[in-house]
PDB file of C-alpha atoms and ligand atoms in Angstrom:
ATOM      1  CA  MET Y 220      46.477 -74.922 137.520  1.00  0.00           C
ATOM      2  CA  ASP Y 221      43.835 -75.645 134.343  1.00  0.00           C
ATOM      3  CA  LEU Y 222      46.008 -76.674 131.787  1.00  0.00           C
ATOM      4  CA  GLN Y 223      45.869 -77.354 127.697  1.00  0.00           C
ATOM      5  CA  GLN Y 224      48.429 -79.085 126.863  1.00  0.00           C
ATOM      6  CA  LYS Y 225      48.055 -82.689 127.234  1.00  0.00           C
ATOM      7  CA  ILE Y 226      51.223 -84.953 127.766  1.00  0.00           C
ATOM      8  CA  VAL Y 227      52.947 -87.761 127.800  1.00  0.00           C
ATOM      9  CA  LEU Y 228      56.056 -89.305 129.304  1.00  0.00           C
ATOM     10  CA  THR Y 229      57.855 -91.797 126.987  1.00  0.00           C
ATOM     11  CA  GLY Y 230      61.843 -93.076 127.207  1.00  0.00           C
ATOM     12  CA  PHE Y 231      63.731 -96.462 128.326  1.00  0.00           C
ATOM     13  CA  MET Y 232      62.717 -98.321 131.439  1.00  0.00           C
ATOM     14  CA  GLY Y 233      65.108 -97.460 134.122  1.00  0.00           C
ATOM     15  CA  VAL Y 234      64.795 -93.370 132.185  1.00  0.00           C
ATOM     16  CA  GLY Y 235      62.694 -92.276 134.983  1.00  0.00           C
ATOM     17  CA  LYS Y 236      59.287 -91.464 133.549  1.00  0.00           C
ATOM     18  CA  SER Y 237      57.792 -91.893 136.485  1.00  0.00           C
ATOM     19  CA  SER Y 238      59.015 -89.246 138.954  1.00  0.00           C
ATOM     20  CA  VAL Y 239      59.959 -86.532 136.411  1.00  0.00           C
ATOM     21  CA  ALA Y 240      56.296 -87.207 136.118  1.00  0.00           C
ATOM     22  CA  ARG Y 241      55.943 -86.693 139.562  1.00  0.00           C
ATOM     23  CA  HIS Y 242      58.267 -83.719 139.685  1.00  0.00           C
ATOM     24  CA  LEU Y 243      56.310 -82.142 136.611  1.00  0.00           C
ATOM     25  CA  ALA Y 244      52.968 -82.465 137.959  1.00  0.00           C
ATOM     26  CA  CYS Y 245      53.913 -80.690 141.255  1.00  0.00           C
ATOM     27  CA  LEU Y 246      55.841 -77.587 139.879  1.00  0.00           C
ATOM     28  CA  LEU Y 247      52.471 -77.131 137.088  1.00  0.00           C
ATOM     29  CA  ASP Y 248      50.472 -78.083 140.312  1.00  0.00           C
ATOM     30  CA  CYS Y 249      48.405 -80.933 138.325  1.00  0.00           C
ATOM     31  CA  GLU Y 250      47.296 -84.603 137.990  1.00  0.00           C
ATOM     32  CA  ARG Y 251      49.618 -87.661 136.543  1.00  0.00           C
ATOM     33  CA  LEU Y 252      48.955 -90.683 135.686  1.00  0.00           C
ATOM     34  CA  ASP Y 253      51.050 -93.575 136.129  1.00  0.00           C
ATOM     35  CA  LEU Y 254      49.846 -96.243 132.856  1.00  0.00           C
ATOM     36  CA  ASP Y 255      51.544 -98.781 134.993  1.00  0.00           C
ATOM     37  CA  ASP Y 256      49.883 -98.150 137.853  1.00  0.00           C
ATOM     38  CA  VAL Y 257      46.281 -98.092 136.158  1.00  0.00           C
ATOM     39  CA  ILE Y 258      47.090-101.880 134.957  1.00  0.00           C
ATOM     40  CA  ILE Y 259      48.284-102.345 138.233  1.00  0.00           C
ATOM     41  CA  HIS Y 260      44.867-101.296 139.640  1.00  0.00           C
ATOM     42  CA  ASN Y 261      42.692-103.304 137.312  1.00  0.00           C
ATOM     43  CA  GLU Y 262      44.072-106.314 136.547  1.00  0.00           C
ATOM     44  CA  ARG Y 263      45.035-106.452 140.383  1.00  0.00           C
ATOM     45  CA  ARG Y 264      48.625-107.869 139.785  1.00  0.00           C
ATOM     46  CA  ALA Y 265      51.794-107.078 138.825  1.00  0.00           C
ATOM     47  CA  ILE Y 266      53.070-105.619 135.084  1.00  0.00           C
ATOM     48  CA  ALA Y 267      55.809-109.105 136.203  1.00  0.00           C
ATOM     49  CA  ASP Y 268      52.789-111.092 136.597  1.00  0.00           C
ATOM     50  CA  ILE Y 269      50.652-110.409 134.117  1.00  0.00           C
ATOM     51  CA  ILE Y 270      54.425-110.775 131.307  1.00  0.00           C
ATOM     52  CA  LYS Y 271      54.934-113.645 132.916  1.00  0.00           C
ATOM     53  CA  ALA Y 272      51.542-116.101 133.458  1.00  0.00           C
ATOM     54  CA  GLU Y 273      50.520-114.429 130.135  1.00  0.00           C
ATOM     55  CA  GLY Y 274      53.779-113.269 128.478  1.00  0.00           C
ATOM     56  CA  GLU Y 275      54.258-110.023 126.502  1.00  0.00           C
ATOM     57  CA  ALA Y 276      51.922-109.916 122.972  1.00  0.00           C
ATOM     58  CA  ARG Y 277      48.799-110.639 125.884  1.00  0.00           C
ATOM     59  CA  PHE Y 278      50.221-107.449 128.222  1.00  0.00           C
ATOM     60  CA  ARG Y 279      50.364-105.456 125.057  1.00  0.00           C
ATOM     61  CA  GLN Y 280      46.959-106.133 124.531  1.00  0.00           C
ATOM     62  CA  ILE Y 281      46.101-105.043 128.146  1.00  0.00           C
ATOM     63  CA  GLU Y 282      48.182-101.842 127.799  1.00  0.00           C
ATOM     64  CA  THR Y 283      47.084-100.686 124.805  1.00  0.00           C
ATOM     65  CA  ALA Y 284      43.155-101.554 126.231  1.00  0.00           C
ATOM     66  CA  ASN Y 285      44.100 -99.244 129.197  1.00  0.00           C
ATOM     67  CA  LEU Y 286      45.664 -96.948 127.230  1.00  0.00           C
ATOM     68  CA  GLU Y 287      42.390 -95.763 125.231  1.00  0.00           C
ATOM     69  CA  ASN Y 288      40.426 -95.504 128.567  1.00  0.00           C
ATOM     70  CA  VAL Y 289      42.850 -93.405 130.496  1.00  0.00           C
ATOM     71  CA  LEU Y 290      43.090 -91.462 127.079  1.00  0.00           C
ATOM     72  CA  GLN Y 291      39.372 -91.162 126.950  1.00  0.00           C
ATOM     73  CA  ASN Y 292      39.110 -90.345 130.433  1.00  0.00           C
ATOM     74  CA  LEU Y 293      41.769 -88.684 131.582  1.00  0.00           C
ATOM     75  CA  SER Y 294      42.009 -85.691 133.442  1.00  0.00           C
ATOM     76  CA  ALA Y 295      45.007 -85.359 134.196  1.00  0.00           C
ATOM     77  CA  PRO Y 296      46.915 -83.427 131.986  1.00  0.00           C
ATOM     78  CA  ILE Y 297      49.946 -85.630 132.960  1.00  0.00           C
ATOM     79  CA  LEU Y 298      50.529 -89.533 131.910  1.00  0.00           C
ATOM     80  CA  SER Y 299      53.680 -91.220 131.605  1.00  0.00           C
ATOM     81  CA  LEU Y 300      54.129 -94.466 130.164  1.00  0.00           C
ATOM     82  CA  GLY Y 301      55.587 -97.955 130.521  1.00  0.00           C
ATOM     83  CA  GLY Y 302      58.809 -97.852 127.968  1.00  0.00           C
ATOM     84  CA  GLY Y 303      57.516-100.419 125.671  1.00  0.00           C
ATOM     85  CA  THR Y 304      53.672 -98.626 124.651  1.00  0.00           C
ATOM     86  CA  TRP Y 305      55.321 -95.421 122.865  1.00  0.00           C
ATOM     87  CA  THR Y 306      57.113 -98.219 120.345  1.00  0.00           C
ATOM     88  CA  ILE Y 307      53.490 -99.483 119.082  1.00  0.00           C
ATOM     89  CA  ALA Y 308      51.888 -97.762 116.345  1.00  0.00           C
ATOM     90  CA  GLU Y 309      48.733 -97.981 117.404  1.00  0.00           C
ATOM     91  CA  ASN Y 310      49.297 -97.203 120.573  1.00  0.00           C
ATOM     92  CA  ARG Y 311      51.687 -93.660 119.064  1.00  0.00           C
ATOM     93  CA  ARG Y 312      48.125 -93.495 117.171  1.00  0.00           C
ATOM     94  CA  LEU Y 313      45.526 -93.016 119.942  1.00  0.00           C
ATOM     95  CA  ILE Y 314      48.323 -91.033 121.348  1.00  0.00           C
ATOM     96  CA  LYS Y 315      47.919 -88.447 118.517  1.00  0.00           C
ATOM     97  CA  SER Y 316      44.554 -88.619 117.625  1.00  0.00           C
ATOM     98  CA  HIS Y 317      43.602 -88.116 121.860  1.00  0.00           C
ATOM     99  CA  GLY Y 318      45.370 -84.305 121.229  1.00  0.00           C
ATOM    100  CA  PHE Y 319      48.436 -85.611 123.456  1.00  0.00           C
ATOM    101  CA  ILE Y 320      51.927 -84.633 122.906  1.00  0.00           C
ATOM    102  CA  SER Y 321      54.902 -87.296 123.533  1.00  0.00           C
ATOM    103  CA  VAL Y 322      57.979 -86.087 125.663  1.00  0.00           C
ATOM    104  CA  TRP Y 323      61.081 -88.680 124.853  1.00  0.00           C
ATOM    105  CA  LEU Y 324      62.915 -88.533 127.838  1.00  0.00           C
ATOM    106  CA  GLU Y 325      66.601 -89.792 126.540  1.00  0.00           C
ATOM    107  CA  SER Y 326      68.905 -91.428 128.025  1.00  0.00           C
ATOM    108  CA  THR Y 327      72.318 -93.800 127.661  1.00  0.00           C
ATOM    109  CA  PHE Y 328      71.826 -97.529 128.150  1.00  0.00           C
ATOM    110  CA  ASP Y 329      74.052 -97.625 131.410  1.00  0.00           C
ATOM    111  CA  HIS Y 330      72.044 -93.871 132.634  1.00  0.00           C
ATOM    112  CA  CYS Y 331      68.994 -96.861 132.465  1.00  0.00           C
ATOM    113  CA  TRP Y 332      70.801 -99.889 133.436  1.00  0.00           C
ATOM    114  CA  GLN Y 333      72.017 -98.482 136.456  1.00  0.00           C
ATOM    115  CA  ASN Y 334      68.160 -97.315 137.192  1.00  0.00           C
ATOM    116  CA  ILE Y 335      67.432-101.349 136.046  1.00  0.00           C
ATOM    117  CA  LYS Y 336      69.606-102.901 138.319  1.00  0.00           C
ATOM    118  CA  PHE Y 337      68.968-100.530 141.963  1.00  0.00           C
ATOM    119  CA  SER Y 338      64.522-100.839 141.383  1.00  0.00           C
ATOM    120  CA  ARG Y 339      62.815-102.826 143.009  1.00  0.00           C
ATOM    121  CA  LYS Y 340      60.708-102.879 139.982  1.00  0.00           C
ATOM    122  CA  GLU Y 341      60.376-106.273 139.471  1.00  0.00           C
ATOM    123  CA  ARG Y 342      61.045-106.014 134.787  1.00  0.00           C
ATOM    124  CA  PRO Y 343      61.102-109.520 133.205  1.00  0.00           C
ATOM    125  CA  LEU Y 344      62.215-107.972 130.125  1.00  0.00           C
ATOM    126  CA  ALA Y 345      64.997-106.213 130.847  1.00  0.00           C
ATOM    127  CA  ALA Y 346      66.066-109.777 132.462  1.00  0.00           C
ATOM    128  CA  SER Y 347      69.865-109.939 130.870  1.00  0.00           C
ATOM    129  CA  LYS Y 348      72.656-106.585 130.238  1.00  0.00           C
ATOM    130  CA  THR Y 349      73.159-107.542 126.848  1.00  0.00           C
ATOM    131  CA  GLN Y 350      69.542-108.443 125.745  1.00  0.00           C
ATOM    132  CA  THR Y 351      68.408-105.170 127.170  1.00  0.00           C
ATOM    133  CA  GLN Y 352      70.801-102.907 125.449  1.00  0.00           C
ATOM    134  CA  ARG Y 353      68.868-104.974 122.599  1.00  0.00           C
ATOM    135  CA  LEU Y 354      66.277-103.679 123.219  1.00  0.00           C
ATOM    136  CA  PHE Y 355      67.342-100.147 123.870  1.00  0.00           C
ATOM    137  CA  GLU Y 356      68.720 -99.557 120.838  1.00  0.00           C
ATOM    138  CA  GLU Y 357      65.832-100.984 118.820  1.00  0.00           C
ATOM    139  CA  ARG Y 358      63.551 -99.200 120.432  1.00  0.00           C
ATOM    140  CA  GLU Y 359      65.605 -96.016 119.816  1.00  0.00           C
ATOM    141  CA  LYS Y 360      64.267 -95.024 116.221  1.00  0.00           C
ATOM    142  CA  LEU Y 361      60.719 -95.437 117.427  1.00  0.00           C
ATOM    143  CA  TYR Y 362      61.586 -93.430 120.632  1.00  0.00           C
ATOM    144  CA  CYS Y 363      63.196 -90.590 118.076  1.00  0.00           C
ATOM    145  CA  LEU Y 364      59.553 -90.123 116.678  1.00  0.00           C
ATOM    146  CA  ALA Y 365      58.040 -88.305 119.346  1.00  0.00           C
ATOM    147  CA  ASP Y 366      57.909 -84.720 119.131  1.00  0.00           C
ATOM    148  CA  TRP Y 367      59.748 -83.891 122.146  1.00  0.00           C
ATOM    149  CA  HIS Y 368      62.959 -85.505 123.558  1.00  0.00           C
ATOM    150  CA  PHE Y 369      64.770 -84.070 126.664  1.00  0.00           C
ATOM    151  CA  ILE Y 370      68.369 -85.491 127.082  1.00  0.00           C
ATOM    152  CA  ILE Y 371      69.095 -86.940 130.994  1.00  0.00           C
ATOM    153  CA  LYS Y 372      72.926 -85.827 130.646  1.00  0.00           C
ATOM    154  CA  PRO Y 373      75.409 -86.747 133.912  1.00  0.00           C
ATOM    155  CA  GLY Y 374      74.897 -85.013 136.840  1.00  0.00           C
ATOM    156  CA  PHE Y 375      71.124 -83.562 136.032  1.00  0.00           C
ATOM    157  CA  ASN Y 376      68.578 -84.814 137.445  1.00  0.00           C
ATOM    158  CA  SER Y 377      64.516 -85.813 137.138  1.00  0.00           C
ATOM    159  CA  TYR Y 378      63.544 -82.299 138.916  1.00  0.00           C
ATOM    160  CA  ASP Y 379      66.318 -80.471 136.613  1.00  0.00           C
ATOM    161  CA  ILE Y 380      64.131 -82.278 133.366  1.00  0.00           C
ATOM    162  CA  ALA Y 381      60.676 -81.710 134.927  1.00  0.00           C
ATOM    163  CA  ASN Y 382      62.163 -77.674 135.157  1.00  0.00           C
ATOM    164  CA  GLN Y 383      62.531 -78.044 131.467  1.00  0.00           C
ATOM    165  CA  ILE Y 384      60.014 -79.003 130.098  1.00  0.00           C
ATOM    166  CA  ALA Y 385      57.306 -77.189 132.136  1.00  0.00           C
ATOM    167  CA  GLU Y 386      59.489 -73.868 130.589  1.00  0.00           C
ATOM    168  CA  GLU Y 387      59.304 -74.812 127.032  1.00  0.00           C
ATOM    169  CA  VAL Y 388      56.628 -77.653 126.493  1.00  0.00           C
ATOM    170  CA  PHE Y 389      53.551 -75.595 128.642  1.00  0.00           C
ATOM    171  CA  CYS Y 390      55.721 -71.927 129.047  1.00  0.00           C
ATOM    172  CA  LYS Y 391      55.817 -72.245 132.881  1.00  0.00           C
ATOM    173  CA  ILE Y 392      58.327 -70.654 135.865  1.00  0.00           C
TER     174      ILE Y 392
HETATM  175  C1  LIG E 152      58.011-101.770 129.467  1.00  0.00           C
HETATM  176  C2  LIG E 152      58.209-101.641 130.451  1.00  0.00           C
HETATM  177  C3  LIG E 152      58.253-101.309 131.899  1.00  0.00           C
HETATM  178  C4  LIG E 152      56.874-102.123 131.823  1.00  0.00           C
HETATM  179  C5  LIG E 152      56.322-103.620 131.381  1.00  0.00           C
HETATM  180  C6  LIG E 152      57.263-103.465 129.633  1.00  0.00           C
HETATM  181  C7  LIG E 152      58.912-102.223 128.535  1.00  0.00           C
HETATM  182  O1  LIG E 152      57.622 -99.671 132.759  1.00  0.00           O
HETATM  183  O2  LIG E 152      55.687-101.703 131.022  1.00  0.00           O
HETATM  184  O3  LIG E 152      57.826-103.886 132.000  1.00  0.00           O
HETATM  185  O4  LIG E 152      58.198-102.861 127.687  1.00  0.00           O
HETATM  186  O5  LIG E 152      59.899-101.183 128.111  1.00  0.00           O
HETATM  187  P1  LIG E 152      58.878 -99.034 133.109  1.00  0.00           P
HETATM  188  O6  LIG E 152      59.366 -98.473 131.889  1.00  0.00           O
HETATM  189  O7  LIG E 152      58.419 -98.097 134.228  1.00  0.00           O
HETATM  190  O8  LIG E 152      60.169 -99.895 132.874  1.00  0.00           O
END
């Protein structure tokens, strides 16, 4: 489908950005990209390996460079971000200046933490529960700056949210 709107999906680690993006792309019959996957492909190593070997600051530089490149060349209208991407002011500026609408997938810390704990994805920035909860609380005010907010309530799954986004943001279905 040829869509006018281009969106980025943001939200905390474990909220389900990638699976919502997958369902949404399926519903809208369009392409989607995941920024972490792009970084893994370009760097030829896992995100966790970059952070562990070179530190978070270097990872953020790599992330911003990849984001800018993807925004400039993106043919897909849906881009799911890493949990920290939107928290960087320069990244928010790039996203807006390239005409992307931002969608925050909001949920409780407990919901995210359950998914983090049971996921196979290694997340060095979510090593301990206390530390991760602090990060969650610090980031809320930044996620709040997104254009659209969708709350993931208990019992809602990523398909339901994708449906809501298709309906409200893309006026489809
Ligand atoms: C990060 C989230 C991760 C990944 C990296 C840093 C963060 O992506 O980009 O480990 O700072 O919140 P997910 O949100 O997909 O876990």
